[in-house]
mmCIF file of C-alpha atoms and ligand atoms in Angstrom:
data_model
loop_
_atom_site.group_PDB
_atom_site.id
_atom_site.type_symbol
_atom_site.label_atom_id
_atom_site.label_comp_id
_atom_site.label_asym_id
_atom_site.label_seq_id
_atom_site.Cartn_x
_atom_site.Cartn_y
_atom_site.Cartn_z
ATOM 1 C CA UNK A 1 -9.221 10.001 22.720
ATOM 2 C CA UNK A 2 -9.674 5.801 22.979
ATOM 3 C CA UNK A 3 -7.109 4.144 21.220
ATOM 4 C CA UNK A 4 -6.830 1.006 18.164
ATOM 5 C CA UNK A 5 -4.534 -1.279 18.947
ATOM 6 C CA UNK A 6 -2.256 0.837 20.795
ATOM 7 C CA UNK A 7 -2.746 4.071 18.230
ATOM 8 C CA UNK A 8 -5.107 6.895 19.504
ATOM 9 C CA UNK A 9 -5.703 8.312 15.761
ATOM 10 C CA UNK A 10 -6.468 5.115 14.048
ATOM 11 C CA UNK A 11 -9.854 5.451 15.344
ATOM 12 C CA UNK A 12 -10.598 8.760 13.456
ATOM 13 C CA UNK A 13 -8.933 7.501 10.676
ATOM 14 C CA UNK A 14 -11.526 4.527 11.013
ATOM 15 C CA UNK A 15 -14.259 6.407 10.792
ATOM 16 C CA UNK A 16 -14.106 9.052 8.257
ATOM 17 C CA UNK A 17 -13.839 5.918 6.416
ATOM 18 C CA UNK A 18 -16.474 4.893 7.192
ATOM 19 C CA UNK A 19 -17.971 8.065 7.004
ATOM 20 C CA UNK A 20 -16.651 9.160 2.998
ATOM 21 C CA UNK A 21 -17.294 5.363 1.473
ATOM 22 C CA UNK A 22 -21.170 4.763 3.382
ATOM 23 C CA UNK A 23 -21.783 6.547 1.039
ATOM 24 C CA UNK A 24 -20.435 5.858 -2.007
ATOM 25 C CA UNK A 25 -20.751 2.229 -4.866
ATOM 26 C CA UNK A 26 -17.065 1.523 -4.508
ATOM 27 C CA UNK A 27 -17.137 -1.046 -7.503
ATOM 28 C CA UNK A 28 -18.542 0.859 -9.681
ATOM 29 C CA UNK A 29 -15.797 3.313 -8.921
ATOM 30 C CA UNK A 30 -13.349 0.903 -10.035
ATOM 31 C CA UNK A 31 -15.168 0.924 -13.230
ATOM 32 C CA UNK A 32 -15.871 4.081 -14.345
ATOM 33 C CA UNK A 33 -12.115 5.483 -12.927
ATOM 34 C CA UNK A 34 -9.971 2.513 -13.412
ATOM 35 C CA UNK A 35 -11.968 1.088 -17.063
ATOM 36 C CA UNK A 36 -10.956 3.879 -18.664
ATOM 37 C CA UNK A 37 -7.280 3.414 -18.143
ATOM 38 C CA UNK A 38 -6.480 1.391 -21.530
ATOM 39 C CA UNK A 39 -2.961 1.761 -20.570
ATOM 40 C CA UNK A 40 -2.912 -0.389 -17.676
ATOM 41 C CA UNK A 41 -4.848 -3.918 -17.369
ATOM 42 C CA UNK A 42 -7.773 -3.650 -15.254
ATOM 43 C CA UNK A 43 -7.379 -6.713 -12.998
ATOM 44 C CA UNK A 44 -4.960 -4.265 -11.520
ATOM 45 C CA UNK A 45 -7.484 -2.624 -9.658
ATOM 46 C CA UNK A 46 -9.402 -5.192 -7.733
ATOM 47 C CA UNK A 47 -10.489 -3.641 -4.807
ATOM 48 C CA UNK A 48 -8.329 -6.159 -1.363
ATOM 49 C CA UNK A 49 -7.476 -4.491 1.656
ATOM 50 C CA UNK A 50 -4.546 -4.144 4.395
ATOM 51 C CA UNK A 51 -6.426 -4.579 8.109
ATOM 52 C CA UNK A 52 -4.675 -2.667 10.545
ATOM 53 C CA UNK A 53 -3.868 -5.025 13.138
ATOM 54 C CA UNK A 54 -1.766 -6.386 10.030
ATOM 55 C CA UNK A 55 0.037 -4.215 8.916
ATOM 56 C CA UNK A 56 1.142 -2.662 12.550
ATOM 57 C CA UNK A 57 2.749 -6.504 12.218
ATOM 58 C CA UNK A 58 4.483 -5.220 9.111
ATOM 59 C CA UNK A 59 4.747 -2.164 9.732
ATOM 60 C CA UNK A 60 7.141 -3.815 12.698
ATOM 61 C CA UNK A 61 8.620 -6.363 10.566
ATOM 62 C CA UNK A 62 9.867 -4.511 7.935
ATOM 63 C CA UNK A 63 11.988 -2.698 10.915
ATOM 64 C CA UNK A 64 9.990 0.094 10.112
ATOM 65 C CA UNK A 65 10.928 2.987 12.126
ATOM 66 C CA UNK A 66 10.117 7.036 13.057
ATOM 67 C CA UNK A 67 10.696 9.552 9.817
ATOM 68 C CA UNK A 68 12.072 6.874 8.062
ATOM 69 C CA UNK A 69 10.064 7.266 4.053
ATOM 70 C CA UNK A 70 7.184 4.561 3.209
ATOM 71 C CA UNK A 71 5.840 3.522 -0.361
ATOM 72 C CA UNK A 72 2.014 1.873 0.221
ATOM 73 C CA UNK A 73 1.997 1.255 -3.973
ATOM 74 C CA UNK A 74 -1.174 1.006 -5.668
ATOM 75 C CA UNK A 75 -2.797 1.980 -1.895
ATOM 76 C CA UNK A 76 -6.727 1.929 -1.743
ATOM 77 C CA UNK A 77 -8.056 3.013 1.132
ATOM 78 C CA UNK A 78 -4.601 3.678 2.549
ATOM 79 C CA UNK A 79 -4.796 1.916 6.050
ATOM 80 C CA UNK A 80 -1.261 0.520 4.993
ATOM 81 C CA UNK A 81 -0.128 4.477 5.197
ATOM 82 C CA UNK A 82 -1.980 5.600 7.650
ATOM 83 C CA UNK A 83 -0.854 2.101 10.225
ATOM 84 C CA UNK A 84 3.040 3.826 8.868
ATOM 85 C CA UNK A 85 2.485 7.789 9.679
ATOM 86 C CA UNK A 86 0.407 6.869 12.778
ATOM 87 C CA UNK A 87 1.078 3.532 14.218
ATOM 88 C CA UNK A 88 5.342 4.293 13.408
ATOM 89 C CA UNK A 89 5.632 8.125 13.533
ATOM 90 C CA UNK A 90 6.625 7.824 9.159
ATOM 91 C CA UNK A 91 7.186 9.445 6.699
ATOM 92 C CA UNK A 92 3.504 7.566 4.692
ATOM 93 C CA UNK A 93 2.638 7.638 0.916
ATOM 94 C CA UNK A 94 0.346 5.875 -0.878
ATOM 95 C CA UNK A 95 0.212 5.815 -4.460
ATOM 96 C CA UNK A 96 -2.786 4.525 -6.599
ATOM 97 C CA UNK A 97 -4.490 4.980 -10.149
ATOM 98 C CA UNK A 98 -8.346 5.383 -8.834
ATOM 99 C CA UNK A 99 -9.337 9.361 -7.941
ATOM 100 C CA UNK A 100 -11.628 8.640 -5.105
ATOM 101 C CA UNK A 101 -9.018 6.834 -2.444
ATOM 102 C CA UNK A 102 -6.925 9.511 -3.464
ATOM 103 C CA UNK A 103 -9.267 12.478 -2.465
ATOM 104 C CA UNK A 104 -11.024 10.585 0.673
ATOM 105 C CA UNK A 105 -7.125 9.577 1.535
ATOM 106 C CA UNK A 106 -5.887 13.598 1.257
ATOM 107 C CA UNK A 107 -9.475 15.061 3.226
ATOM 108 C CA UNK A 108 -8.825 11.854 5.641
ATOM 109 C CA UNK A 109 -4.708 13.161 6.035
ATOM 110 C CA UNK A 110 -5.918 16.183 6.781
ATOM 111 C CA UNK A 111 -9.006 16.050 9.530
ATOM 112 C CA UNK A 112 -7.111 13.531 11.814
ATOM 113 C CA UNK A 113 -3.048 16.607 11.107
ATOM 114 C CA UNK A 114 -1.297 12.553 9.739
ATOM 115 C CA UNK A 115 1.586 12.921 7.955
ATOM 116 C CA UNK A 116 0.626 11.541 4.719
ATOM 117 C CA UNK A 117 0.619 12.289 1.457
ATOM 118 C CA UNK A 118 -1.685 10.205 -1.535
ATOM 119 C CA UNK A 119 -1.022 10.439 -5.185
ATOM 120 C CA UNK A 120 -2.239 10.852 -8.096
ATOM 121 C CA UNK A 121 0.114 8.452 -9.978
ATOM 122 C CA UNK A 122 0.596 5.051 -11.554
ATOM 123 C CA UNK A 123 3.206 3.374 -9.298
ATOM 124 C CA UNK A 124 5.946 1.920 -11.728
ATOM 125 C CA UNK A 125 6.570 5.766 -12.720
ATOM 126 C CA UNK A 126 5.954 6.948 -9.621
ATOM 127 C CA UNK A 127 10.256 8.433 -7.806
ATOM 128 C CA UNK A 128 11.416 5.592 -4.771
ATOM 129 C CA UNK A 129 15.412 6.891 -4.579
ATOM 130 C CA UNK A 130 14.276 7.880 -1.325
ATOM 131 C CA UNK A 131 12.124 5.131 0.122
ATOM 132 C CA UNK A 132 12.973 3.744 2.880
ATOM 133 C CA UNK A 133 10.272 0.934 2.676
ATOM 134 C CA UNK A 134 8.272 -0.240 0.121
ATOM 135 C CA UNK A 135 5.122 -2.121 1.019
ATOM 136 C CA UNK A 136 3.414 -3.826 -2.450
ATOM 137 C CA UNK A 137 0.194 -5.697 -2.057
ATOM 138 C CA UNK A 138 0.670 -7.134 -5.366
ATOM 139 C CA UNK A 139 -1.003 -10.606 -5.438
ATOM 140 C CA UNK A 140 -3.559 -10.056 -7.779
ATOM 141 C CA UNK A 141 -1.654 -7.749 -10.211
ATOM 142 C CA UNK A 142 -0.454 -8.889 -13.754
ATOM 143 C CA UNK A 143 3.169 -10.290 -14.511
ATOM 144 C CA UNK A 144 3.421 -8.024 -17.334
ATOM 145 C CA UNK A 145 3.314 -4.987 -14.009
ATOM 146 C CA UNK A 146 4.600 -7.183 -11.694
ATOM 147 C CA UNK A 147 7.896 -7.515 -13.662
ATOM 148 C CA UNK A 148 7.891 -3.196 -14.104
ATOM 149 C CA UNK A 149 7.289 -2.852 -10.188
ATOM 150 C CA UNK A 150 10.563 -4.918 -10.156
ATOM 151 C CA UNK A 151 12.985 -2.418 -11.795
ATOM 152 C CA UNK A 152 11.686 0.227 -9.218
ATOM 153 C CA UNK A 153 14.476 -2.516 -6.797
ATOM 154 C CA UNK A 154 17.463 -0.208 -8.999
ATOM 155 C CA UNK A 155 16.065 3.399 -7.107
ATOM 156 C CA UNK A 156 16.702 2.149 -3.643
ATOM 157 C CA UNK A 157 19.479 2.763 -0.911
ATOM 158 C CA UNK A 158 20.934 -0.113 0.683
ATOM 159 C CA UNK A 159 19.527 -0.993 3.435
ATOM 160 C CA UNK A 160 16.202 0.242 2.202
ATOM 161 C CA UNK A 161 13.471 -3.156 2.663
ATOM 162 C CA UNK A 162 11.440 -4.192 0.286
ATOM 163 C CA UNK A 163 7.929 -6.281 1.321
ATOM 164 C CA UNK A 164 5.442 -7.962 -0.743
ATOM 165 C CA UNK A 165 2.318 -10.215 -0.689
ATOM 166 C CA UNK A 166 1.733 -13.130 -1.647
ATOM 167 C CA UNK A 167 4.273 -13.017 -4.295
ATOM 168 C CA UNK A 168 8.112 -13.838 -4.205
ATOM 169 C CA UNK A 169 10.450 -10.882 -5.405
ATOM 170 C CA UNK A 170 13.105 -12.405 -7.488
ATOM 171 C CA UNK A 171 16.024 -9.455 -8.097
ATOM 172 C CA UNK A 172 19.667 -9.426 -7.768
ATOM 173 C CA UNK A 173 19.741 -6.499 -5.142
ATOM 174 C CA UNK A 174 17.636 -7.888 -2.244
ATOM 175 C CA UNK A 175 18.211 -10.573 -0.160
ATOM 176 C CA UNK A 176 15.247 -12.338 2.180
ATOM 177 C CA UNK A 177 15.035 -12.267 5.284
ATOM 178 C CA UNK A 178 11.036 -12.998 6.316
ATOM 179 C CA UNK A 179 8.705 -14.751 4.988
ATOM 180 C CA UNK A 180 5.444 -15.149 6.748
ATOM 181 C CA UNK A 181 1.578 -16.230 6.769
ATOM 182 C CA UNK A 182 -0.544 -12.971 7.340
ATOM 183 C CA UNK A 183 -4.724 -12.424 7.385
ATOM 184 C CA UNK A 184 -5.753 -9.554 4.579
ATOM 185 C CA UNK A 185 -9.016 -8.707 3.675
ATOM 186 C CA UNK A 186 -9.557 -11.767 0.824
ATOM 187 C CA UNK A 187 -7.860 -14.937 3.008
ATOM 188 C CA UNK A 188 -4.889 -15.687 4.266
ATOM 189 C CA UNK A 189 -1.209 -14.506 2.265
ATOM 190 C CA UNK A 190 2.159 -15.260 2.387
ATOM 191 C CA UNK A 191 3.893 -11.387 2.824
ATOM 192 C CA UNK A 192 7.798 -11.277 2.141
ATOM 193 C CA UNK A 193 10.404 -9.403 3.265
ATOM 194 C CA UNK A 194 13.896 -8.208 1.667
ATOM 195 C CA UNK A 195 16.724 -6.489 1.965
ATOM 196 C CA UNK A 196 18.010 -3.839 -0.385
ATOM 197 C CA UNK A 197 22.140 -5.214 -0.419
ATOM 198 C CA UNK A 198 25.281 -2.794 -0.665
HETATM 199 C C1 LIG B 1 -5.148 -5.118 -3.485
HETATM 200 S S1 LIG B 1 -5.381 -3.103 -4.447
HETATM 201 C C2 LIG B 1 -4.301 -3.053 -2.330
HETATM 202 C C3 LIG B 1 -4.495 -1.477 -1.763
HETATM 203 C C4 LIG B 1 -3.327 -1.371 -0.116
HETATM 204 N N1 LIG B 1 -1.890 -1.574 -0.598
HETATM 205 C C5 LIG B 1 -4.180 -2.166 0.240
HETATM 206 O O1 LIG B 1 -2.554 -3.654 1.395
HETATM 207 O O2 LIG B 1 -4.678 -1.639 1.928
HETATM 208 C C6 LIG B 1 -3.999 -2.456 -5.587
HETATM 209 C C7 LIG B 1 -4.671 -1.449 -5.267
HETATM 210 O O3 LIG B 1 -3.861 -1.045 -6.247
HETATM 211 C C8 LIG B 1 -4.291 0.196 -7.187
HETATM 212 N N2 LIG B 1 -2.752 0.344 -9.157
HETATM 213 C C9 LIG B 1 -3.450 -1.452 -9.759
HETATM 214 N N3 LIG B 1 -2.721 -1.152 -10.672
HETATM 215 C C10 LIG B 1 -1.813 0.346 -10.240
HETATM 216 C C11 LIG B 1 -0.775 1.531 -10.785
HETATM 217 N N4 LIG B 1 -0.428 1.089 -11.892
HETATM 218 N N5 LIG B 1 -0.878 2.375 -10.443
HETATM 219 C C12 LIG B 1 -1.292 2.799 -8.962
HETATM 220 N N6 LIG B 1 -1.897 1.879 -8.989
HETATM 221 C C13 LIG B 1 -1.827 0.925 -9.041
HETATM 222 C C14 LIG B 1 -5.911 -0.258 -7.255
HETATM 223 O O4 LIG B 1 -6.259 0.736 -7.330
HETATM 224 C C15 LIG B 1 -5.668 -0.485 -5.915
HETATM 225 O O5 LIG B 1 -6.149 0.296 -5.101
#
C-alpha cells in the first residue's frame, strides 16, 4: 500500500473520508446537529481541521509514544485521531458532540483496523484521568467553553502533555515547553505545548 506522509494506512483513511463525506453537505449537518444543543454555544461547532502533516509534527512535539493515550477534544472528522493512532501507535480517542463525525470516525477505524475510539460526548464532561496527551484545537471556542476545558487539567497525571491551538493555557499545573506556528485548514496558527507538573 502506498504511504501518505510515511504512514501506510493513512491513505486508506483519507480515501474513506472522501468517500463518506462526498455525499454529505457538512454545513447542514453542523447546523442540524449543533443548533439543538442549546446548552453549548453554537459558534463552538464551526468547521476547522488539522491537516495530517501538521498533526504528525504536533504529535512528535507532544512526545507521543506507542501505547500512550491520546485525546482530541472536539475531534471533528478525526484526522488528528488517525494521525496519532497510525503514525505513533497511540491509543487515540476522539470526542465530539456531532453524530456524523463520530459515526464515520468509527466506521473508518473499523474498516482500517485502526486503534481509534470515537465518543459522542460533551468534552467538558469527559473523564481524562488516563490521558497522556490532550489536544485541543480551541481557537474558535467561546471563553466559557475554554474555561470549562481548563478544569480537565486537574484530572491529568504529572508528565502528561496538554497541547492547544491558538490559545495559551494559563493553569498553575502547566509548564510551557514549546510553541510553534503550524498550518491549519483556516490558516497559520500558534500551537502551545505544556507538561503537567508533579
Ligand atoms: C475546530 S474543530 C476541531 C477539529 C479537530 N480537533 C481537528 O483538529 O481536526 C472543533 C470541534 O469541536 C467540536 N465541539 C464543540 N463543542 C464541543 C463539545 N462541547 N463537546 C464535544 N465536541 C465539541 C465541534 O463539533 C468541532 O468538530
